[in-house]
Amino acid sequence: MLRCLVVAAVAIAHVLGLGLRPAIAQGQSLAIVRDAEIEELVRDYAQPILRAAGLSKSGIDIILVNNPSFNAFVVGRRLFLNTGALMIAETPNEIIGVIAHEAGHIAGGHQERLRQQLARVQTMAIVSALLGAGVTVAGAATNNRGLAGVGSGIFAGGAEAARRSLLNYQRTEEATADNSAITYLNKTGNSARGMVVTFRRFESAMSLSGTRVDPYLVSHPLPRDRIANIEELARKSRYWDKKDSPALQERHDLARAKIAAYTAGPGVVQRLFGAGKASLASRYGTAISTFLYGNPRSALARTDELLRERPGFAYFHELRGDILLKLNKPADAAAAYGRAAKLSKGSSTMLAIARGQALIASGDRKAVAEGVKVLAAGLAKDRENPVAYRFLSQGYGALGEIGKAELAAAEGNFYSGNFREAKIFALRAQTRMKKGSPGWLRAQDIINFKEVKDK
Ligand SMILES: [Zn+2]
């Protein structure tokens, strides 16, 4: 189940520790995608690269943003990757190249310095960049009047010098990140061809329409000599001709089909993978589309067919669970999610959370108690998960533990950025809890929480 969580930008900024209140006060939000399959895939792309960059112990989080454009950027220790990038990239290698480039920025401490630089020119709308619009950097890095107008308007006046110095600064960082990326790709035995493919794609898009401004280009300026530079270095590598393994390519295609089905509809699945050819990815995308928009029974038949072909693939079992839940068979769904969790080697808690949801939906008291246990364990590992809190709250409610249900509702609202509702639920939770108990103290934290202020 691909879930799209709309989180208030103010909550993200809080989590990221950014003091950006003025820039994000207008109720902006960020659509974050949570999905066990895609998270596991991207983690498998990133881990060797982060290790090569000496970043494997720095707790770099990868966050998927529901946005159809190609974009990737770094804020603090978090690497944001648009679902559009995964859908547009035809091979794992292209995404691995993008991650290597971003790792180059993180290892070089670029983003931090860029932020200081931005602070100096008095524009801190970095959350706009975070939203995929790239407003701040766009205003700073291009001469596009329209775009600068979208930003804070600070650049409308006499800030031309600041703008130019920032652009130069950014160009240096891009070249450094490219060089680092190629080092990491060589270290991990990956070709840098994907990087070249990505940049060439942007180059041809630019020449096709001079006015189009791509968010990725805004955060990563692409002067002509940059591509030539990368290509020259990339071709020198002995891995230039190396291809992704067929198994990884298949997982990539399946993930693209899933993203297409969830975020763009069945037409796009067919456009990407062909209607007639019936590749595994095409049939997976069709099964998901049928689950989302068509007859769940027919979706179940399609999924069982996929499972006959790949009985060990965790995410076909996950889809089976999604469909069974829709068919109002929560006990069977819980079993399917359990199988998926067992088969998945990933540490994503999303499958456990799905199982907890199904157990709670069953209404059977013993199953509900088990579901609550599963969700609480999942949340201990994956705290910022508003959906899981909603199910946990339902579970506690069904068990008659109202104080805990109110606290879970408070947490869910808190991590969605609905601080006012969070405080109301936290106050209600406290009336049912012993003063000073762990739950009471957590409720107090939420009550005392102050929204990020401009630093
Ligand atoms: Zn860059």
Short mmCIF file of C-alpha atoms and ligand atoms in Angstrom, two decimals:
data_model
loop_
_atom_site.label_atom_id
_atom_site.label_comp_id
_atom_site.label_asym_id
_atom_site.label_seq_id
_atom_site.Cartn_x
_atom_site.Cartn_y
_atom_site.Cartn_z
CA MET A 1 0.00 0.00 0.00
CA LEU A 2 1.49 3.22 -1.13
CA ARG A 3 0.35 5.88 1.28
CA CYS A 4 0.57 9.54 0.62
CA LEU A 5 0.73 11.55 3.83
CA VAL A 6 0.18 15.23 3.55
CA VAL A 7 2.27 16.78 6.26
CA ALA A 8 2.27 20.46 7.09
CA ALA A 9 5.57 22.01 6.09
CA VAL A 10 5.79 23.53 9.55
CA ALA A 11 5.94 19.99 10.99
CA ILE A 12 8.70 19.02 8.56
CA ALA A 13 10.61 22.16 9.36
CA HIS A 14 10.30 21.33 13.04
CA VAL A 15 11.55 17.81 12.51
CA LEU A 16 14.41 19.15 10.40
CA GLY A 17 15.23 21.74 13.03
CA LEU A 18 14.85 24.65 10.66
CA GLY A 19 13.80 28.02 11.95
CA LEU A 20 11.67 28.97 9.01
CA ARG A 21 8.41 30.16 10.41
CA PRO A 22 8.03 33.24 8.20
CA ALA A 23 8.58 31.26 5.04
CA ILE A 24 6.09 28.54 5.81
CA ALA A 25 3.32 30.29 7.63
CA GLN A 26 0.90 30.10 4.73
CA GLY A 27 -0.25 26.56 5.42
CA GLN A 28 2.03 24.91 2.90
CA SER A 29 2.32 21.17 3.05
CA LEU A 30 4.49 18.40 1.76
CA ALA A 31 3.11 15.14 0.42
CA ILE A 32 5.33 12.35 1.69
CA VAL A 33 5.05 8.87 0.28
CA ARG A 34 5.39 5.89 2.58
CA ASP A 35 5.70 2.50 0.95
CA ALA A 36 7.65 -0.52 2.15
CA GLU A 37 8.61 -1.71 -1.36
CA ILE A 38 9.88 1.61 -2.67
CA GLU A 39 11.61 2.50 0.59
CA GLU A 40 13.44 -0.82 0.57
CA LEU A 41 14.48 -0.40 -3.05
CA VAL A 42 15.80 3.12 -2.59
CA ARG A 43 17.60 2.05 0.57
CA ASP A 44 19.28 -0.73 -1.41
CA TYR A 45 20.33 1.85 -4.01
CA ALA A 46 21.64 4.25 -1.40
CA GLN A 47 23.37 2.11 1.21
CA PRO A 48 26.52 1.18 -0.75
CA ILE A 49 26.87 4.77 -1.97
CA LEU A 50 26.50 6.24 1.53
CA ARG A 51 29.07 3.73 2.76
CA ALA A 52 31.48 4.77 0.01
CA ALA A 53 30.88 8.40 0.95
CA GLY A 54 31.65 7.66 4.60
CA LEU A 55 28.10 8.56 5.51
CA SER A 56 26.69 5.16 6.47
CA LYS A 57 26.84 5.98 10.17
CA SER A 58 25.45 9.51 9.89
CA GLY A 59 21.83 8.40 9.96
CA ILE A 60 20.88 9.79 6.56
CA ASP A 61 17.13 9.41 6.03
CA ILE A 62 15.65 9.15 2.57
CA ILE A 63 12.23 10.71 2.19
CA LEU A 64 10.01 10.12 -0.83
CA VAL A 65 8.02 13.11 -1.99
CA ASN A 66 4.87 12.67 -4.05
CA ASN A 67 5.73 14.91 -6.96
CA PRO A 68 5.75 13.94 -10.65
CA SER A 69 8.75 16.08 -11.56
CA PHE A 70 12.31 14.80 -11.44
CA ASN A 71 13.91 16.14 -8.30
CA ALA A 72 16.28 15.21 -5.51
CA PHE A 73 17.69 17.50 -2.86
CA VAL A 74 19.21 17.52 0.58
CA VAL A 75 18.01 19.27 3.71
CA GLY A 76 20.13 18.59 6.77
CA ARG A 77 20.61 14.84 7.13
CA ARG A 78 17.63 14.08 4.92
CA LEU A 79 17.72 13.27 1.27
CA PHE A 80 14.44 14.03 -0.48
CA LEU A 81 13.65 12.11 -3.65
CA ASN A 82 10.58 12.76 -5.78
CA THR A 83 8.52 9.77 -6.89
CA GLY A 84 8.70 11.39 -10.33
CA ALA A 85 12.45 10.77 -10.45
CA LEU A 86 11.85 7.05 -9.93
CA MET A 87 9.14 7.00 -12.55
CA ILE A 88 11.20 8.88 -15.13
CA ALA A 89 14.45 6.95 -14.56
CA GLU A 90 14.45 3.82 -16.70
CA THR A 91 17.26 2.06 -14.84
CA PRO A 92 18.35 1.72 -11.20
CA ASN A 93 21.71 3.15 -12.29
CA GLU A 94 20.14 6.55 -13.06
CA ILE A 95 18.76 6.84 -9.52
CA ILE A 96 21.97 5.51 -8.00
CA GLY A 97 23.77 8.30 -9.88
CA VAL A 98 21.37 10.90 -8.50
CA ILE A 99 21.87 9.58 -4.96
CA ALA A 100 25.65 9.60 -5.46
CA HIS A 101 25.50 13.25 -6.48
CA GLU A 102 23.37 14.16 -3.43
CA ALA A 103 25.73 12.17 -1.20
CA GLY A 104 28.48 14.35 -2.65
CA HIS A 105 26.59 17.43 -1.43
CA ILE A 106 26.09 15.95 2.04
CA ALA A 107 29.70 14.79 2.39
CA GLY A 108 30.88 18.21 1.24
CA GLY A 109 28.69 19.96 3.81
CA HIS A 110 27.27 21.98 0.91
CA GLN A 111 23.70 22.30 1.99
CA GLU A 112 24.69 23.80 5.33
CA ARG A 113 26.92 26.36 3.71
CA LEU A 114 24.29 27.15 1.12
CA ARG A 115 21.85 27.80 3.91
CA GLN A 116 24.23 30.21 5.58
CA GLN A 117 24.74 31.86 2.24
CA LEU A 118 21.01 32.10 1.72
CA ALA A 119 20.58 33.53 5.20
CA ARG A 120 23.07 36.22 4.31
CA VAL A 121 21.03 37.32 1.34
CA GLN A 122 17.99 37.20 3.59
CA THR A 123 15.95 34.58 1.98
CA MET A 124 15.03 31.51 3.90
CA ALA A 125 12.18 30.04 1.95
CA ILE A 126 14.05 26.77 1.74
CA VAL A 127 10.87 24.90 2.49
CA SER A 128 9.61 26.07 -0.86
CA ALA A 129 12.50 24.22 -2.43
CA LEU A 130 11.51 21.36 -0.20
CA LEU A 131 8.06 21.46 -1.69
CA GLY A 132 9.57 20.86 -5.11
CA ALA A 133 8.92 24.36 -6.30
CA GLY A 134 12.47 25.44 -5.72
CA VAL A 135 11.32 28.99 -5.28
CA THR A 136 14.16 30.42 -3.25
CA VAL A 137 16.97 28.94 -5.18
CA ALA A 138 15.12 29.69 -8.37
CA GLY A 139 14.89 33.32 -7.45
CA ALA A 140 18.52 33.29 -6.52
CA ALA A 141 19.95 31.28 -9.33
CA THR A 142 18.08 32.35 -12.43
CA ASN A 143 17.30 35.57 -14.09
CA ASN A 144 13.78 34.44 -14.68
CA ARG A 145 11.69 37.37 -13.51
CA GLY A 146 8.57 35.30 -13.18
CA LEU A 147 10.23 32.86 -10.87
CA ALA A 148 11.91 35.48 -8.78
CA GLY A 149 8.47 36.96 -8.38
CA VAL A 150 7.20 33.69 -7.02
CA GLY A 151 9.79 33.93 -4.26
CA SER A 152 9.87 36.45 -1.52
CA GLY A 153 10.49 39.25 -3.96
CA ILE A 154 13.67 40.18 -2.19
CA PHE A 155 15.56 39.79 -5.42
CA ALA A 156 13.38 42.20 -7.28
CA GLY A 157 15.50 45.12 -6.14
CA GLY A 158 19.23 45.63 -5.90
CA ALA A 159 20.28 42.14 -4.92
CA GLU A 160 21.79 41.34 -8.32
CA ALA A 161 25.30 41.01 -6.87
CA ALA A 162 24.17 38.64 -4.16
CA ARG A 163 22.32 36.65 -6.76
CA ARG A 164 25.38 36.32 -8.96
CA SER A 165 27.67 35.34 -6.10
CA LEU A 166 25.21 32.70 -4.99
CA LEU A 167 25.04 31.28 -8.50
CA ASN A 168 28.83 31.03 -8.73
CA TYR A 169 28.93 29.41 -5.35
CA GLN A 170 26.31 26.89 -6.38
CA ARG A 171 28.18 26.03 -9.59
CA THR A 172 31.32 25.20 -7.64
CA GLU A 173 29.32 22.95 -5.36
CA GLU A 174 27.72 21.16 -8.31
CA ALA A 175 31.10 20.38 -9.86
CA THR A 176 32.43 19.12 -6.52
CA ALA A 177 29.36 16.93 -5.98
CA ASP A 178 29.72 15.49 -9.51
CA ASN A 179 33.35 14.56 -8.88
CA SER A 180 32.52 13.00 -5.53
CA ALA A 181 29.63 11.10 -7.12
CA ILE A 182 31.92 9.54 -9.71
CA THR A 183 34.35 8.50 -6.97
CA TYR A 184 31.52 6.78 -5.04
CA LEU A 185 30.19 5.10 -8.18
CA ASN A 186 33.64 3.74 -9.00
CA LYS A 187 34.14 2.55 -5.44
CA THR A 188 30.84 0.64 -5.54
CA GLY A 189 31.38 -0.78 -9.04
CA ASN A 190 28.58 1.23 -10.60
CA SER A 191 28.67 2.96 -13.95
CA ALA A 192 28.29 6.73 -14.00
CA ARG A 193 26.40 6.39 -17.26
CA GLY A 194 23.08 6.91 -15.46
CA MET A 195 24.24 10.34 -14.32
CA VAL A 196 25.09 11.28 -17.88
CA VAL A 197 21.72 9.95 -19.10
CA THR A 198 19.91 12.07 -16.49
CA PHE A 199 21.79 15.24 -17.35
CA ARG A 200 21.35 14.70 -21.08
CA ARG A 201 17.63 14.29 -20.52
CA PHE A 202 17.52 17.66 -18.81
CA GLU A 203 19.66 19.20 -21.52
CA SER A 204 17.27 18.11 -24.26
CA ALA A 205 14.27 19.22 -22.20
CA MET A 206 15.87 22.66 -21.91
CA SER A 207 16.53 22.94 -25.61
CA LEU A 208 12.96 21.86 -26.34
CA SER A 209 11.46 24.60 -24.26
CA GLY A 210 13.60 27.49 -23.20
CA THR A 211 11.07 28.76 -20.70
CA ARG A 212 10.45 25.56 -18.82
CA VAL A 213 12.07 25.57 -15.42
CA ASP A 214 12.63 22.20 -13.88
CA PRO A 215 12.93 22.03 -10.12
CA TYR A 216 15.95 19.76 -10.36
CA LEU A 217 17.74 22.25 -12.59
CA VAL A 218 16.86 25.00 -10.20
CA SER A 219 18.48 23.24 -7.26
CA HIS A 220 21.29 21.87 -9.45
CA PRO A 221 22.26 24.32 -12.19
CA LEU A 222 23.45 22.57 -15.31
CA PRO A 223 25.80 24.60 -17.41
CA ARG A 224 26.89 23.01 -20.69
CA ASP A 225 30.47 22.30 -19.67
CA ARG A 226 29.25 20.39 -16.65
CA ILE A 227 27.83 17.49 -18.70
CA ALA A 228 30.92 17.23 -20.88
CA ASN A 229 33.01 17.13 -17.73
CA ILE A 230 31.01 14.33 -16.16
CA GLU A 231 30.90 12.31 -19.34
CA GLU A 232 34.65 12.50 -19.80
CA LEU A 233 35.26 11.28 -16.25
CA ALA A 234 32.49 8.68 -16.46
CA ARG A 235 33.84 7.13 -19.68
CA LYS A 236 37.26 6.67 -18.10
CA SER A 237 35.81 4.29 -15.52
CA ARG A 238 36.11 0.57 -16.18
CA TYR A 239 32.50 0.28 -15.05
CA TRP A 240 31.17 2.55 -17.83
CA ASP A 241 29.52 -0.38 -19.65
CA LYS A 242 28.37 -2.16 -16.52
CA LYS A 243 24.62 -2.80 -16.37
CA ASP A 244 22.34 -3.16 -13.36
CA SER A 245 21.60 -6.78 -12.44
CA PRO A 246 18.39 -8.16 -14.02
CA ALA A 247 16.96 -8.74 -10.52
CA LEU A 248 17.49 -5.10 -9.54
CA GLN A 249 16.13 -3.89 -12.88
CA GLU A 250 13.00 -5.95 -12.28
CA ARG A 251 12.48 -4.44 -8.82
CA HIS A 252 12.96 -0.99 -10.33
CA ASP A 253 10.34 -1.68 -13.01
CA LEU A 254 7.91 -3.04 -10.42
CA ALA A 255 8.37 0.05 -8.25
CA ARG A 256 7.82 2.34 -11.26
CA ALA A 257 4.64 0.45 -12.14
CA LYS A 258 3.43 0.84 -8.55
CA ILE A 259 4.15 4.56 -8.45
CA ALA A 260 2.48 5.01 -11.84
CA ALA A 261 -0.63 3.10 -10.75
CA TYR A 262 -0.97 5.01 -7.47
CA THR A 263 -0.02 8.50 -8.54
CA ALA A 264 -0.79 8.72 -12.25
CA GLY A 265 -3.44 6.12 -13.11
CA PRO A 266 -3.69 3.04 -15.34
CA GLY A 267 -3.04 4.99 -18.55
CA VAL A 268 0.47 5.84 -17.44
CA VAL A 269 1.19 2.24 -16.43
CA GLN A 270 0.35 1.20 -19.98
CA ARG A 271 2.36 4.01 -21.49
CA LEU A 272 5.42 3.01 -19.46
CA PHE A 273 5.25 -0.74 -19.88
CA GLY A 274 2.96 -1.40 -22.81
CA ALA A 275 -0.53 -2.87 -22.59
CA GLY A 276 -0.02 -5.82 -24.87
CA LYS A 277 3.43 -7.03 -23.93
CA ALA A 278 2.31 -8.02 -20.45
CA SER A 279 5.66 -7.78 -18.72
CA LEU A 280 5.64 -8.53 -15.00
CA ALA A 281 5.71 -4.79 -14.22
CA SER A 282 2.85 -4.10 -16.61
CA ARG A 283 0.72 -6.81 -15.02
CA TYR A 284 1.64 -5.59 -11.52
CA GLY A 285 0.61 -2.05 -12.41
CA THR A 286 -2.64 -3.34 -13.88
CA ALA A 287 -3.38 -5.44 -10.77
CA ILE A 288 -2.84 -2.35 -8.57
CA SER A 289 -4.99 -0.17 -10.84
CA THR A 290 -7.72 -2.81 -10.72
CA PHE A 291 -7.48 -2.82 -6.92
CA LEU A 292 -7.68 0.98 -6.80
CA TYR A 293 -10.28 1.70 -9.46
CA GLY A 294 -11.85 -1.60 -10.49
CA ASN A 295 -13.23 -4.82 -9.11
CA PRO A 296 -11.25 -6.09 -6.10
CA ARG A 297 -12.09 -9.73 -6.95
CA SER A 298 -10.56 -9.34 -10.37
CA ALA A 299 -7.56 -7.60 -8.74
CA LEU A 300 -7.18 -10.60 -6.42
CA ALA A 301 -7.18 -13.02 -9.37
CA ARG A 302 -4.50 -10.93 -11.12
CA THR A 303 -2.40 -10.82 -7.95
CA ASP A 304 -2.66 -14.57 -7.41
CA GLU A 305 -1.41 -14.99 -10.96
CA LEU A 306 1.60 -12.79 -10.16
CA LEU A 307 2.21 -14.83 -7.01
CA ARG A 308 2.26 -18.07 -8.99
CA GLU A 309 5.14 -16.58 -10.93
CA ARG A 310 6.99 -15.00 -7.97
CA PRO A 311 5.79 -16.73 -4.80
CA GLY A 312 8.69 -15.28 -2.83
CA PHE A 313 8.15 -11.62 -3.72
CA ALA A 314 7.00 -9.89 -0.54
CA TYR A 315 5.12 -7.04 -2.20
CA PHE A 316 2.79 -9.25 -4.22
CA HIS A 317 1.72 -10.64 -0.83
CA GLU A 318 1.36 -7.06 0.42
CA LEU A 319 -0.95 -6.22 -2.50
CA ARG A 320 -2.92 -9.36 -1.72
CA GLY A 321 -3.34 -8.06 1.84
CA ASP A 322 -4.50 -4.65 0.56
CA ILE A 323 -7.11 -6.32 -1.65
CA LEU A 324 -8.33 -8.69 1.08
CA LEU A 325 -8.75 -5.74 3.43
CA LYS A 326 -10.87 -4.02 0.79
CA LEU A 327 -12.89 -7.24 0.41
CA ASN A 328 -13.55 -7.03 4.14
CA LYS A 329 -11.47 -10.09 5.00
CA PRO A 330 -9.18 -8.55 7.63
CA ALA A 331 -8.01 -11.85 9.15
CA ASP A 332 -6.85 -13.10 5.74
CA ALA A 333 -5.32 -9.69 5.03
CA ALA A 334 -3.37 -9.84 8.30
CA ALA A 335 -2.01 -13.25 7.29
CA ALA A 336 -0.95 -11.92 3.85
CA TYR A 337 0.80 -8.91 5.42
CA GLY A 338 2.48 -11.27 7.88
CA ARG A 339 3.85 -13.31 4.98
CA ALA A 340 5.02 -10.13 3.25
CA ALA A 341 6.79 -8.92 6.39
CA LYS A 342 8.51 -12.28 6.78
CA LEU A 343 9.69 -12.35 3.14
CA SER A 344 10.85 -8.75 3.10
CA LYS A 345 14.39 -8.41 4.27
CA GLY A 346 13.89 -4.68 4.68
CA SER A 347 13.52 -3.03 8.03
CA SER A 348 10.60 -0.84 6.95
CA THR A 349 7.88 -0.91 9.54
CA MET A 350 5.16 -0.26 6.96
CA LEU A 351 4.30 -3.95 6.53
CA ALA A 352 4.04 -4.48 10.29
CA ILE A 353 1.81 -1.43 10.48
CA ALA A 354 -0.42 -2.79 7.70
CA ARG A 355 -0.71 -6.06 9.61
CA GLY A 356 -1.59 -4.18 12.79
CA GLN A 357 -4.28 -2.26 10.91
CA ALA A 358 -5.78 -5.51 9.55
CA LEU A 359 -5.74 -7.16 12.99
CA ILE A 360 -7.55 -4.18 14.49
CA ALA A 361 -10.07 -4.13 11.66
CA SER A 362 -10.98 -7.75 12.43
CA GLY A 363 -12.74 -6.61 15.60
CA ASP A 364 -11.85 -9.85 17.36
CA ARG A 365 -10.66 -8.83 20.80
CA LYS A 366 -7.60 -11.05 20.85
CA ALA A 367 -6.61 -9.90 17.34
CA VAL A 368 -7.14 -6.25 18.28
CA ALA A 369 -4.86 -6.65 21.30
CA GLU A 370 -2.23 -8.25 19.04
CA GLY A 371 -2.70 -5.42 16.51
CA VAL A 372 -2.12 -2.80 19.20
CA LYS A 373 1.07 -4.59 20.21
CA VAL A 374 2.29 -4.75 16.61
CA LEU A 375 1.56 -1.07 15.98
CA ALA A 376 3.18 0.09 19.21
CA ALA A 377 6.31 -1.91 18.31
CA GLY A 378 6.30 -0.47 14.78
CA LEU A 379 5.93 3.08 16.09
CA ALA A 380 8.81 2.60 18.50
CA LYS A 381 11.01 2.25 15.38
CA ASP A 382 9.18 4.68 13.09
CA ARG A 383 7.87 7.44 15.30
CA GLU A 384 6.74 9.97 12.74
CA ASN A 385 3.96 7.92 11.23
CA PRO A 386 0.57 9.65 11.55
CA VAL A 387 -1.40 6.81 9.88
CA ALA A 388 -0.14 4.20 12.33
CA TYR A 389 -1.23 6.40 15.26
CA ARG A 390 -4.72 6.60 13.80
CA PHE A 391 -5.02 2.80 13.75
CA LEU A 392 -3.43 2.55 17.19
CA SER A 393 -5.98 5.00 18.51
CA GLN A 394 -8.80 2.90 17.04
CA GLY A 395 -7.30 -0.23 18.58
CA TYR A 396 -7.03 1.26 22.06
CA GLY A 397 -10.57 2.61 21.66
CA ALA A 398 -11.87 -0.87 20.82
CA LEU A 399 -10.11 -2.26 23.90
CA GLY A 400 -11.70 0.46 26.07
CA GLU A 401 -8.34 2.07 26.89
CA ILE A 402 -9.56 5.58 26.21
CA GLY A 403 -6.65 7.52 27.70
CA LYS A 404 -4.19 5.70 25.46
CA ALA A 405 -6.54 6.15 22.50
CA GLU A 406 -6.59 9.93 23.09
CA LEU A 407 -2.80 10.03 23.42
CA ALA A 408 -2.35 8.10 20.15
CA ALA A 409 -4.72 10.56 18.45
CA ALA A 410 -2.64 13.41 19.89
CA GLU A 411 0.55 11.88 18.46
CA GLY A 412 -1.05 11.33 15.06
CA ASN A 413 -2.11 14.96 14.88
CA PHE A 414 1.25 16.10 16.20
CA TYR A 415 3.19 14.34 13.45
CA SER A 416 0.77 15.65 10.83
CA GLY A 417 1.49 19.17 12.01
CA ASN A 418 -2.03 19.71 13.43
CA PHE A 419 -0.65 21.06 16.69
CA ARG A 420 -3.88 22.59 17.93
CA GLU A 421 -5.81 19.28 17.66
CA ALA A 422 -2.79 17.45 19.07
CA LYS A 423 -2.94 19.61 22.21
CA ILE A 424 -6.69 19.08 22.63
CA PHE A 425 -6.28 15.29 22.48
CA ALA A 426 -3.25 15.47 24.78
CA LEU A 427 -5.26 17.40 27.38
CA ARG A 428 -8.07 14.87 27.15
CA ALA A 429 -5.59 12.00 27.49
CA GLN A 430 -4.15 13.52 30.65
CA THR A 431 -7.51 13.56 32.41
CA ARG A 432 -7.48 9.75 32.15
CA MET A 433 -3.86 9.17 33.08
CA LYS A 434 -1.92 9.11 36.32
CA LYS A 435 0.02 12.34 36.75
CA GLY A 436 3.70 11.76 36.06
CA SER A 437 3.17 8.43 34.24
CA PRO A 438 5.06 8.01 30.92
CA GLY A 439 1.88 8.60 28.88
CA TRP A 440 0.98 11.68 30.94
CA LEU A 441 4.50 13.07 30.45
CA ARG A 442 4.37 12.52 26.70
CA ALA A 443 1.01 14.32 26.61
CA GLN A 444 2.63 17.16 28.57
CA ASP A 445 5.44 17.36 25.95
CA ILE A 446 2.82 17.83 23.25
CA ILE A 447 0.95 20.43 25.31
CA ASN A 448 4.19 22.32 25.97
CA PHE A 449 5.37 22.12 22.37
CA LYS A 450 6.00 25.49 20.77
CA GLU A 451 5.99 25.79 17.03
CA VAL A 452 9.32 26.65 15.44
CA LYS A 453 10.18 30.27 15.70
CA ASP A 454 12.46 32.24 13.44
CA LYS A 455 15.99 31.87 14.79
ZN ZN B 1 23.55 19.23 -7.07
#
